[in-house]
mmCIF file of C-alpha atoms (C1' of nucleotides) in Angstrom:
data_model
loop_
_atom_site.group_PDB
_atom_site.id
_atom_site.type_symbol
_atom_site.label_atom_id
_atom_site.label_comp_id
_atom_site.label_asym_id
_atom_site.label_seq_id
_atom_site.Cartn_x
_atom_site.Cartn_y
_atom_site.Cartn_z
ATOM 1 C CA MET A 256 50.719 95.579 -105.717
ATOM 2 C CA ALA A 257 53.545 96.973 -107.837
ATOM 3 C CA ASN A 258 56.655 96.663 -106.826
ATOM 4 C CA ASP A 259 57.483 100.373 -106.552
ATOM 5 C CA GLU A 260 54.106 100.709 -104.261
ATOM 6 C CA VAL A 261 55.918 97.985 -102.329
ATOM 7 C CA TYR A 262 59.214 99.949 -102.362
ATOM 8 C CA SER A 263 57.594 102.860 -101.328
ATOM 9 C CA CYS A 264 55.495 101.214 -98.189
ATOM 10 C CA LEU A 265 58.165 100.020 -97.316
ATOM 11 C CA GLN A 266 60.146 103.634 -97.178
ATOM 12 C CA GLU A 267 57.348 104.625 -95.332
ATOM 13 C CA MET A 268 57.237 102.604 -92.382
ATOM 14 C CA ASN A 269 61.281 102.881 -92.223
ATOM 15 C CA PHE A 270 61.773 99.158 -92.831
ATOM 16 C CA PRO A 271 64.958 98.354 -91.446
ATOM 17 C CA MET A 272 66.657 97.105 -94.303
ATOM 18 C CA SER A 273 65.929 96.204 -98.466
ATOM 19 C CA ILE A 274 63.255 93.996 -99.423
ATOM 20 C CA GLU A 275 65.801 92.192 -101.416
ATOM 21 C CA GLY A 276 68.113 91.451 -98.055
ATOM 22 C CA PHE A 277 64.627 90.915 -96.387
ATOM 23 C CA ILE A 278 63.209 87.878 -98.700
ATOM 24 C CA MET A 279 67.078 86.755 -99.186
ATOM 25 C CA ALA A 280 67.410 86.617 -95.187
ATOM 26 C CA ASN A 281 64.407 84.553 -94.632
ATOM 27 C CA SER A 282 65.042 81.951 -97.464
ATOM 28 C CA LEU A 283 68.257 81.371 -95.590
ATOM 29 C CA VAL A 284 66.751 80.800 -92.354
ATOM 30 C CA ASP A 285 63.820 78.440 -94.026
ATOM 31 C CA GLN A 286 66.492 76.777 -95.619
ATOM 32 C CA SER A 287 68.688 75.941 -92.034
ATOM 33 C CA LEU A 288 65.708 75.286 -90.355
ATOM 34 C CA ASN A 289 64.642 72.463 -92.858
ATOM 35 C CA ASN A 290 68.499 71.115 -92.448
ATOM 36 C CA LEU A 291 67.837 70.641 -88.722
ATOM 37 C CA GLN A 292 65.102 68.961 -88.830
ATOM 38 C CA LYS A 293 66.641 66.850 -91.657
ATOM 39 C CA SER A 294 69.547 66.323 -89.171
ATOM 40 C CA GLY A 295 67.735 65.166 -85.813
ATOM 41 C CA LEU A 296 68.071 68.923 -84.177
ATOM 42 C CA ARG A 297 64.813 70.245 -82.628
ATOM 43 C CA LEU A 298 63.225 73.687 -83.735
ATOM 44 C CA THR A 299 63.020 76.107 -81.213
ATOM 45 C CA LYS A 300 62.242 79.589 -80.842
ATOM 46 C CA GLN A 301 65.536 80.323 -79.566
ATOM 47 C CA ARG A 302 67.417 78.228 -82.279
ATOM 48 C CA LYS A 303 65.198 80.488 -84.824
ATOM 49 C CA ALA A 304 66.121 83.899 -83.724
ATOM 50 C CA MET A 305 69.578 83.104 -83.771
ATOM 51 C CA LEU A 306 69.730 82.083 -87.236
ATOM 52 C CA GLU A 307 67.788 85.490 -88.262
ATOM 53 C CA VAL A 308 70.157 87.254 -86.583
ATOM 54 C CA LEU A 309 72.828 85.243 -88.436
ATOM 55 C CA ALA A 310 70.806 85.494 -91.679
ATOM 56 C CA LYS A 311 70.976 89.486 -91.221
ATOM 57 C CA ALA A 312 74.468 89.674 -90.347
ATOM 58 C CA GLU A 313 76.678 90.354 -92.965
ATOM 59 C CA ASN A 314 79.535 89.726 -90.597
ATOM 60 C CA PRO A 315 80.402 86.109 -89.040
ATOM 61 C CA LEU A 316 79.167 87.001 -85.466
ATOM 62 C CA SER A 317 80.935 85.305 -82.260
ATOM 63 C CA ALA A 318 78.458 83.552 -79.725
ATOM 64 C CA GLU A 319 78.708 86.837 -77.904
ATOM 65 C CA GLU A 320 77.206 88.689 -79.994
ATOM 66 C CA THR A 321 75.122 86.902 -81.394
ATOM 67 C CA HIS A 322 74.101 86.412 -78.088
ATOM 68 C CA SER A 323 73.783 90.006 -77.798
ATOM 69 C CA LYS A 324 71.954 90.826 -80.896
ATOM 70 C CA LEU A 325 68.769 89.006 -79.691
ATOM 71 C CA GLU A 326 66.340 90.140 -78.073
ATOM 72 C CA SER A 327 66.906 91.106 -74.768
ATOM 73 C CA ALA A 328 65.632 87.709 -73.350
ATOM 74 C CA THR A 329 65.514 85.414 -75.779
ATOM 75 C CA CYS A 330 68.075 82.982 -74.662
ATOM 76 C CA ASP A 331 71.091 82.708 -72.495
ATOM 77 C CA LEU A 332 74.123 82.956 -73.751
ATOM 78 C CA VAL A 333 74.955 79.277 -72.883
ATOM 79 C CA THR A 334 72.291 77.896 -75.355
ATOM 80 C CA VAL A 335 73.718 80.369 -78.001
ATOM 81 C CA TYR A 336 77.231 78.337 -77.647
ATOM 82 C CA ARG A 337 75.335 74.578 -77.814
ATOM 83 C CA SER A 338 73.648 75.736 -80.424
ATOM 84 C CA LEU A 339 76.205 76.965 -82.737
ATOM 85 C CA GLU A 340 78.415 73.944 -81.999
ATOM 86 C CA GLN A 341 75.567 71.778 -82.928
ATOM 87 C CA PHE A 342 75.003 74.165 -86.147
ATOM 88 C CA GLU A 343 78.856 73.810 -87.146
ATOM 89 C CA ARG A 344 78.282 70.001 -86.394
ATOM 90 C CA ILE A 345 75.631 69.775 -89.132
ATOM 91 C CA GLY A 346 77.052 72.463 -91.305
ATOM 92 C CA VAL A 347 74.322 75.119 -90.952
ATOM 93 C CA VAL A 348 76.862 77.426 -90.042
ATOM 94 C CA GLN A 349 80.912 77.854 -91.091
ATOM 95 C CA LEU A 350 83.406 78.084 -88.218
ATOM 96 C CA GLY A 351 85.839 80.931 -88.796
ATOM 97 C CA VAL A 352 88.725 82.023 -86.250
ATOM 98 C CA ARG A 353 89.619 85.750 -85.046
ATOM 99 C CA GLU A 354 93.441 86.713 -85.190
ATOM 100 C CA ASN A 355 92.960 86.647 -81.036
ATOM 101 C CA GLY A 356 91.613 82.650 -80.559
ATOM 102 C CA THR A 357 87.953 84.056 -81.096
ATOM 103 C CA LYS A 358 85.338 81.177 -82.573
ATOM 104 C CA VAL A 359 83.177 83.067 -85.260
ATOM 105 C CA TYR A 360 80.024 81.898 -87.435
ATOM 106 C CA CYS A 361 78.122 82.378 -90.537
ATOM 107 C CA LEU A 362 75.992 80.773 -92.252
ATOM 108 C CA SER A 363 77.057 78.448 -94.668
ATOM 109 C CA HIS A 364 74.199 78.601 -97.001
ATOM 110 C CA GLY A 365 73.239 81.031 -99.633
ATOM 111 C CA HIS A 366 76.641 82.641 -99.469
ATOM 112 C CA GLY A 367 78.866 79.244 -100.637
ATOM 113 C CA HIS A 368 81.789 78.872 -98.713
ATOM 114 C CA HIS A 369 83.985 82.131 -97.977
ATOM 115 C CA HIS A 370 85.952 83.736 -96.022
ATOM 116 C CA HIS A 371 86.682 87.216 -94.496
ATOM 117 C CA LEU A 372 88.631 90.272 -93.814
ATOM 118 C CA THR A 373 88.439 91.989 -90.857
ATOM 119 C CA CYS A 374 89.529 95.422 -89.462
ATOM 120 C CA ARG A 375 91.601 94.419 -86.066
ATOM 121 C CA ALA A 376 90.902 98.111 -84.705
ATOM 122 C CA CYS A 377 86.722 98.201 -85.542
ATOM 123 C CA GLY A 378 85.669 94.654 -86.275
ATOM 124 C CA ARG A 379 84.709 96.196 -90.549
ATOM 125 C CA THR A 380 84.737 92.445 -91.931
ATOM 126 C CA GLU A 381 84.964 92.266 -96.486
ATOM 127 C CA ARG A 382 84.301 88.980 -97.552
ATOM 128 C CA VAL A 383 86.389 87.299 -99.394
ATOM 129 C CA ASP A 384 85.815 84.598 -102.271
ATOM 130 C CA LEU A 385 89.367 83.222 -102.547
ATOM 131 C CA CYS A 386 89.921 80.249 -101.610
ATOM 132 C CA ILE A 387 92.024 76.983 -101.815
ATOM 133 C CA GLY A 388 90.571 75.012 -99.332
ATOM 134 C CA GLU A 389 89.891 71.876 -101.428
ATOM 135 C CA GLU A 390 93.553 71.979 -102.348
ATOM 136 C CA LEU A 391 94.554 72.316 -98.584
ATOM 137 C CA GLU A 392 92.164 69.490 -98.061
ATOM 138 C CA ASP A 393 93.554 67.384 -100.512
ATOM 139 C CA VAL A 394 97.001 67.667 -98.851
ATOM 140 C CA GLY A 395 95.720 66.250 -95.929
ATOM 141 C CA ARG A 396 94.187 63.609 -97.349
ATOM 142 C CA SER A 397 97.283 62.526 -99.088
ATOM 143 C CA TYR A 398 98.585 62.139 -95.598
ATOM 144 C CA GLY A 399 95.686 59.975 -94.748
ATOM 145 C CA PHE A 400 93.616 62.703 -92.550
ATOM 146 C CA THR A 401 89.846 62.250 -92.884
ATOM 147 C CA ASP A 402 87.172 64.858 -91.938
ATOM 148 C CA LEU A 403 88.950 67.740 -93.004
ATOM 149 C CA SER A 404 88.199 71.288 -92.284
ATOM 150 C CA HIS A 405 90.039 75.119 -92.612
ATOM 151 C CA VAL A 406 90.307 78.226 -91.170
ATOM 152 C CA MET A 407 91.882 80.814 -93.181
ATOM 153 C CA GLU A 408 90.942 84.701 -92.020
ATOM 154 C CA VAL A 409 92.572 87.669 -93.303
ATOM 155 C CA PHE A 410 93.351 90.722 -90.689
ATOM 156 C CA GLY A 411 94.533 94.378 -91.497
ATOM 157 C CA THR A 412 94.045 97.704 -90.504
ATOM 158 C CA CYS A 413 91.154 99.454 -92.676
ATOM 159 C CA PRO A 414 90.705 102.508 -94.400
ATOM 160 C CA GLU A 415 89.190 104.769 -91.370
ATOM 161 C CA CYS A 416 90.896 103.034 -88.523
ATOM 162 C CA GLN A 417 94.555 104.167 -89.908
ATOM 163 C CA GLY A 418 96.562 107.613 -88.378
ATOM 164 C CA GLY A 419 95.263 106.155 -84.945
ATOM 165 C CA SER A 420 98.170 105.430 -83.222
ATOM 166 C CA MET B 298 138.195 66.121 -87.890
ATOM 167 C CA ALA B 299 136.455 64.544 -91.199
ATOM 168 C CA ASN B 300 132.904 64.503 -91.606
ATOM 169 C CA ASP B 301 132.523 60.857 -90.985
ATOM 170 C CA GLU B 302 134.429 60.756 -87.767
ATOM 171 C CA VAL B 303 131.935 64.094 -86.652
ATOM 172 C CA TYR B 304 128.922 61.761 -87.082
ATOM 173 C CA SER B 305 130.253 58.618 -84.876
ATOM 174 C CA CYS B 306 131.726 60.771 -82.315
ATOM 175 C CA LEU B 307 127.651 62.301 -81.780
ATOM 176 C CA GLN B 308 126.387 58.727 -82.224
ATOM 177 C CA GLU B 309 128.527 58.023 -79.732
ATOM 178 C CA MET B 310 127.493 60.438 -77.084
ATOM 179 C CA ASN B 311 124.041 59.947 -77.910
ATOM 180 C CA PHE B 312 123.686 63.683 -79.119
ATOM 181 C CA PRO B 313 119.811 63.603 -79.805
ATOM 182 C CA MET B 314 119.499 65.521 -83.059
ATOM 183 C CA SER B 315 121.264 65.445 -86.936
ATOM 184 C CA ILE B 316 123.714 67.266 -86.967
ATOM 185 C CA GLU B 317 122.398 69.135 -89.985
ATOM 186 C CA GLY B 318 119.431 69.862 -87.718
ATOM 187 C CA PHE B 319 121.697 70.993 -84.829
ATOM 188 C CA ILE B 320 122.885 73.521 -87.014
ATOM 189 C CA MET B 321 120.093 74.509 -88.861
ATOM 190 C CA ALA B 322 118.462 75.110 -85.718
ATOM 191 C CA ASN B 323 121.660 77.117 -84.169
ATOM 192 C CA SER B 324 121.967 79.107 -86.828
ATOM 193 C CA LEU B 325 117.648 79.841 -86.905
ATOM 194 C CA VAL B 326 118.379 81.047 -83.108
ATOM 195 C CA ASP B 327 121.367 83.247 -84.204
ATOM 196 C CA GLN B 328 119.183 85.443 -87.051
ATOM 197 C CA SER B 329 116.823 85.428 -84.735
ATOM 198 C CA LEU B 330 118.244 86.672 -81.642
ATOM 199 C CA ASN B 331 120.127 89.687 -84.290
ATOM 200 C CA ASN B 332 116.180 90.640 -85.308
ATOM 201 C CA LEU B 333 115.685 90.945 -81.308
ATOM 202 C CA GLN B 334 118.752 93.370 -81.002
ATOM 203 C CA LYS B 335 117.600 95.415 -84.614
ATOM 204 C CA SER B 336 114.083 95.888 -83.438
ATOM 205 C CA GLY B 337 115.456 96.747 -79.998
ATOM 206 C CA LEU B 338 114.661 94.372 -78.528
ATOM 207 C CA ARG B 339 116.246 92.994 -74.982
ATOM 208 C CA LEU B 340 118.409 89.280 -75.180
ATOM 209 C CA THR B 341 117.706 87.703 -72.584
ATOM 210 C CA LYS B 342 118.133 84.101 -71.265
ATOM 211 C CA GLN B 343 114.691 83.380 -71.433
ATOM 212 C CA ARG B 344 114.137 84.676 -74.739
ATOM 213 C CA LYS B 345 117.280 83.091 -75.578
ATOM 214 C CA ALA B 346 115.724 79.795 -74.503
ATOM 215 C CA MET B 347 112.464 80.305 -76.263
ATOM 216 C CA LEU B 348 114.033 80.272 -79.346
ATOM 217 C CA GLU B 349 116.087 77.145 -78.990
ATOM 218 C CA VAL B 350 112.748 75.722 -78.279
ATOM 219 C CA LEU B 351 111.087 76.827 -81.127
ATOM 220 C CA ALA B 352 114.006 76.453 -83.527
ATOM 221 C CA LYS B 353 113.582 72.556 -82.961
ATOM 222 C CA ALA B 354 110.323 72.102 -82.227
ATOM 223 C CA GLU B 355 108.582 70.991 -86.370
ATOM 224 C CA ASN B 356 105.521 72.000 -84.856
ATOM 225 C CA PRO B 357 104.178 75.350 -84.098
ATOM 226 C CA LEU B 358 103.568 75.318 -80.587
ATOM 227 C CA SER B 359 101.354 77.572 -77.825
ATOM 228 C CA ALA B 360 102.220 79.844 -74.818
ATOM 229 C CA GLU B 361 101.891 76.742 -73.032
ATOM 230 C CA GLU B 362 103.944 74.010 -75.128
ATOM 231 C CA THR B 363 106.298 76.526 -75.137
ATOM 232 C CA HIS B 364 107.311 76.790 -71.470
ATOM 233 C CA SER B 365 106.671 73.110 -70.915
ATOM 234 C CA LYS B 366 109.707 72.452 -73.389
ATOM 235 C CA LEU B 367 111.874 74.698 -71.382
ATOM 236 C CA GLU B 368 114.013 73.638 -68.488
ATOM 237 C CA SER B 369 111.923 73.753 -65.752
ATOM 238 C CA ALA B 370 112.196 77.109 -63.987
ATOM 239 C CA THR B 371 113.686 79.039 -67.176
ATOM 240 C CA CYS B 372 111.086 81.210 -66.553
ATOM 241 C CA ASP B 373 107.660 81.855 -66.070
ATOM 242 C CA LEU B 374 104.676 81.142 -68.275
ATOM 243 C CA VAL B 375 103.463 84.988 -68.301
ATOM 244 C CA THR B 376 106.883 85.630 -69.767
ATOM 245 C CA VAL B 377 106.310 83.113 -72.791
ATOM 246 C CA TYR B 378 103.244 85.043 -73.373
ATOM 247 C CA ARG B 379 104.786 88.212 -73.574
ATOM 248 C CA SER B 380 108.126 87.077 -75.254
ATOM 249 C CA LEU B 381 105.896 85.849 -78.030
ATOM 250 C CA GLU B 382 103.550 88.675 -78.544
ATOM 251 C CA GLN B 383 107.011 90.338 -79.035
ATOM 252 C CA PHE B 384 108.449 87.882 -81.258
ATOM 253 C CA GLU B 385 105.506 88.145 -83.787
ATOM 254 C CA ARG B 386 105.789 91.920 -83.652
ATOM 255 C CA ILE B 387 108.950 92.174 -84.882
ATOM 256 C CA GLY B 388 108.232 89.095 -87.318
ATOM 257 C CA VAL B 389 110.870 86.360 -85.344
ATOM 258 C CA VAL B 390 107.775 84.324 -85.040
ATOM 259 C CA GLN B 391 104.559 83.352 -87.551
ATOM 260 C CA LEU B 392 101.158 83.399 -85.629
ATOM 261 C CA GLY B 393 98.565 80.712 -85.852
ATOM 262 C CA VAL B 394 95.528 79.628 -84.237
ATOM 263 C CA ARG B 395 94.201 76.252 -84.083
ATOM 264 C CA GLU B 396 90.230 75.378 -84.198
ATOM 265 C CA ASN B 397 89.768 75.672 -80.514
ATOM 266 C CA GLY B 398 91.318 79.544 -80.952
ATOM 267 C CA THR B 399 94.779 78.387 -79.182
ATOM 268 C CA LYS B 400 97.169 80.663 -80.486
ATOM 269 C CA VAL B 401 100.053 78.886 -82.009
ATOM 270 C CA TYR B 402 103.433 80.413 -83.033
ATOM 271 C CA CYS B 403 106.622 79.404 -85.127
ATOM 272 C CA LEU B 404 109.658 80.964 -86.593
ATOM 273 C CA SER B 405 109.984 82.747 -89.347
ATOM 274 C CA HIS B 406 113.345 82.314 -90.703
ATOM 275 C CA GLY B 407 114.514 79.160 -92.366
ATOM 276 C CA HIS B 408 111.366 77.945 -93.277
ATOM 277 C CA GLY B 409 109.467 80.498 -95.012
ATOM 278 C CA HIS B 410 105.974 81.100 -94.743
ATOM 279 C CA HIS B 411 104.196 77.729 -94.724
ATOM 280 C CA HIS B 412 100.628 76.633 -92.942
ATOM 281 C CA HIS B 413 99.824 73.684 -91.297
ATOM 282 C CA LEU B 414 98.102 70.373 -90.950
ATOM 283 C CA THR B 415 96.804 69.528 -87.306
ATOM 284 C CA CYS B 416 94.876 66.329 -86.021
ATOM 285 C CA ARG B 417 92.423 67.573 -83.726
ATOM 286 C CA ALA B 418 92.761 63.880 -81.822
ATOM 287 C CA CYS B 419 96.634 63.644 -81.187
ATOM 288 C CA GLY B 420 97.890 67.309 -82.320
ATOM 289 C CA ARG B 421 100.401 65.608 -84.897
ATOM 290 C CA THR B 422 101.539 67.896 -87.259
ATOM 291 C CA GLU B 423 102.332 68.199 -91.157
ATOM 292 C CA ARG B 424 103.911 70.843 -92.998
ATOM 293 C CA VAL B 425 102.055 72.191 -96.074
ATOM 294 C CA ASP B 426 103.053 74.443 -97.909
ATOM 295 C CA LEU B 427 100.888 75.751 -99.861
ATOM 296 C CA CYS B 428 99.586 78.968 -99.568
ATOM 297 C CA ILE B 429 97.860 82.206 -101.215
ATOM 298 C CA GLY B 430 98.914 84.364 -98.514
ATOM 299 C CA GLU B 431 100.255 87.481 -101.015
ATOM 300 C CA GLU B 432 96.492 86.804 -102.891
ATOM 301 C CA LEU B 433 94.871 87.256 -100.134
ATOM 302 C CA GLU B 434 96.727 90.045 -98.846
ATOM 303 C CA ASP B 435 96.333 91.529 -101.622
ATOM 304 C CA VAL B 436 92.422 91.554 -102.106
ATOM 305 C CA GLY B 437 93.220 93.293 -98.196
ATOM 306 C CA ARG B 438 94.838 95.886 -100.173
ATOM 307 C CA SER B 439 92.335 96.685 -102.853
ATOM 308 C CA TYR B 440 90.305 97.750 -100.317
ATOM 309 C CA GLY B 441 92.483 100.001 -98.787
ATOM 310 C CA PHE B 442 93.517 97.953 -95.743
ATOM 311 C CA THR B 443 96.949 98.328 -94.133
ATOM 312 C CA ASP B 444 99.563 95.823 -91.632
ATOM 313 C CA LEU B 445 97.527 92.514 -93.661
ATOM 314 C CA SER B 446 98.245 89.187 -91.893
ATOM 315 C CA HIS B 447 96.776 86.134 -92.156
ATOM 316 C CA VAL B 448 96.000 82.973 -90.210
ATOM 317 C CA MET B 449 95.227 79.518 -92.615
ATOM 318 C CA GLU B 450 95.091 76.079 -90.970
ATOM 319 C CA VAL B 451 94.019 73.065 -91.873
ATOM 320 C CA PHE B 452 92.567 70.197 -89.485
ATOM 321 C CA GLY B 453 92.283 66.239 -89.495
ATOM 322 C CA THR B 454 91.764 63.379 -88.238
ATOM 323 C CA CYS B 455 95.272 61.911 -88.943
ATOM 324 C CA PRO B 456 95.156 58.024 -89.888
ATOM 325 C CA GLU B 457 96.265 56.392 -86.191
ATOM 326 C CA CYS B 458 93.336 58.490 -84.528
ATOM 327 C CA GLN B 459 91.055 56.494 -86.823
ATOM 328 C CA GLY B 460 88.614 54.086 -85.598
ATOM 329 C CA GLY B 461 88.685 56.212 -81.907
ATOM 330 C CA SER B 462 84.864 57.419 -81.071
ATOM 331 C "C1'" DA C 231 121.498 105.068 -65.338
ATOM 332 C "C1'" DT C 232 117.100 103.731 -66.809
ATOM 333 C "C1'" DA C 233 114.288 101.819 -69.540
ATOM 334 C "C1'" DT C 234 112.837 96.807 -70.449
ATOM 335 C "C1'" DG C 235 111.852 92.795 -68.745
ATOM 336 C "C1'" DT C 236 110.731 89.414 -65.484
ATOM 337 C "C1'" DG C 237 107.914 86.846 -61.541
ATOM 338 C "C1'" DC C 238 104.333 86.388 -59.113
ATOM 339 C "C1'" DA C 239 99.526 87.025 -58.317
ATOM 340 C "C1'" DA C 240 94.721 88.232 -59.448
ATOM 341 C "C1'" DA C 241 91.652 89.024 -62.922
ATOM 342 C "C1'" DT C 242 89.362 89.030 -67.342
ATOM 343 C "C1'" DT C 243 88.096 86.459 -71.647
ATOM 344 C "C1'" DC C 244 85.726 83.071 -73.884
ATOM 345 C "C1'" DT C 245 83.931 78.602 -73.296
ATOM 346 C "C1'" DT C 246 82.274 74.283 -71.433
ATOM 347 C "C1'" DT C 247 80.439 71.326 -68.103
ATOM 348 C "C1'" DG C 248 76.513 69.800 -64.237
ATOM 349 C "C1'" DC C 249 72.107 69.158 -63.077
ATOM 350 C "C1'" DA C 250 67.202 70.286 -62.523
ATOM 351 C "C1'" DT C 251 63.409 71.407 -65.320
ATOM 352 C "C1'" DT C 252 61.176 72.425 -69.620
ATOM 353 C "C1'" DA C 253 58.990 71.335 -74.517
ATOM 354 C "C1'" DG C 254 59.711 69.792 -78.982
ATOM 355 C "C1'" DA C 255 58.599 65.273 -82.446
ATOM 356 C "C1'" DT D 82 55.795 60.392 -73.325
ATOM 357 C "C1'" DC D 83 60.605 60.742 -73.941
ATOM 358 C "C1'" DT D 84 64.473 62.323 -75.283
ATOM 359 C "C1'" DA D 85 67.061 66.881 -76.988
ATOM 360 C "C1'" DA D 86 67.318 71.385 -75.405
ATOM 361 C "C1'" DT D 87 67.314 75.272 -72.335
ATOM 362 C "C1'" DG D 88 68.621 78.185 -67.773
ATOM 363 C "C1'" DC D 89 71.020 78.900 -64.244
ATOM 364 C "C1'" DA D 90 75.276 78.434 -62.046
ATOM 365 C "C1'" DA D 91 79.721 77.232 -61.424
ATOM 366 C "C1'" DA D 92 83.996 75.403 -63.210
ATOM 367 C "C1'" DG D 93 87.615 76.023 -66.528
ATOM 368 C "C1'" DA D 94 91.174 77.120 -69.660
ATOM 369 C "C1'" DA D 95 94.140 80.777 -72.001
ATOM 370 C "C1'" DT D 96 95.941 84.829 -72.174
ATOM 371 C "C1'" DT D 97 96.264 90.083 -69.853
ATOM 372 C "C1'" DT D 98 97.588 93.070 -66.429
ATOM 373 C "C1'" DG D 99 99.605 95.479 -61.855
ATOM 374 C "C1'" DC D 100 102.938 96.245 -59.848
ATOM 375 C "C1'" DA D 101 107.794 95.450 -57.490
ATOM 376 C "C1'" DC D 102 112.252 93.684 -58.330
ATOM 377 C "C1'" DA D 103 116.570 92.361 -61.753
ATOM 378 C "C1'" DT D 104 119.188 93.311 -65.873
ATOM 379 C "C1'" DA D 105 120.382 94.029 -70.404
ATOM 380 C "C1'" DT D 106 122.259 97.938 -72.611
#
DNA sequence: ATATGTGCAAATTCTTTGCATTAGA
DNA sequence: TCTAATGCAAAGAATTTGCACATAT
């Protein structure tokens, strides 16, 4: 089957994303699942579903948001909180904080380390590759601190949301 | 009265900080109070007390922490929340977020823009002058975003808290 | 005089904890 | 089999809201 046949086939069935996106997301999920196992965490259908949600999301998601994107009854919100915490501990996801203090998570792999530009009004998010995390953490090390991590987020009002009050 | 007389006088009375620190903190408070007025906010004894607390603090403080450093019954915790929010709106204080999502505030003026290195265990904080806020916000502007702000914090375990579990 | 700020109480939102049950390795 | 993971319910921390009263301009 040739590539363009695949494309038109997908188009006919209203496949909800690009094939590249699909393959990318799947390999991200696989990579992450591998990491879970290597770290001694168990592979459950709930965790798989969460990783799929995170892989498809272009934005970092809060626990609530992740939960609401799961098919209903996939799992409890508490499980999402607990799993995201574990994922972060083993480095499968990256933790961020919104301006209002909400914790948000995105998959670490495939994207590399990055940060976000978030619209205060509508939540629209753009990826920002600029980062001085290493330099910051070096400063931390120079003070004798260990286990360094950092949080960096940019907020603003996006073009569509300007002009509102 | 000569400078050294002032110093020994202060020393005798157990003055709780250096005279330089005192003058600095006071001018910071005055500057901030001016800004309140210019912005149309009212000058109350509660707000003055909060600004004094923030001026003396070397760390960014949460609303709770600010409140607990006020003489008891200076004002309600709710008032602290509301005032800090106003202060941030007019730019008198700078908003930060701890890793756990708690919002923290420090005076904007006198310090210049800066960030913090915070110990997860004991809360000890060091000042970090490294910042790429301008660059980050430029990226934001390039996407058409306005009213840009950013949050950047570094976390770790400080030397004293290492070795604990 | 009048809009802004304050205090108190209660509501909300986000997140964590306890414990019995389920299910991966 | 045996420990980690889950669900449910409930607790907890941080923050916000409503409303009557007080106060700065």
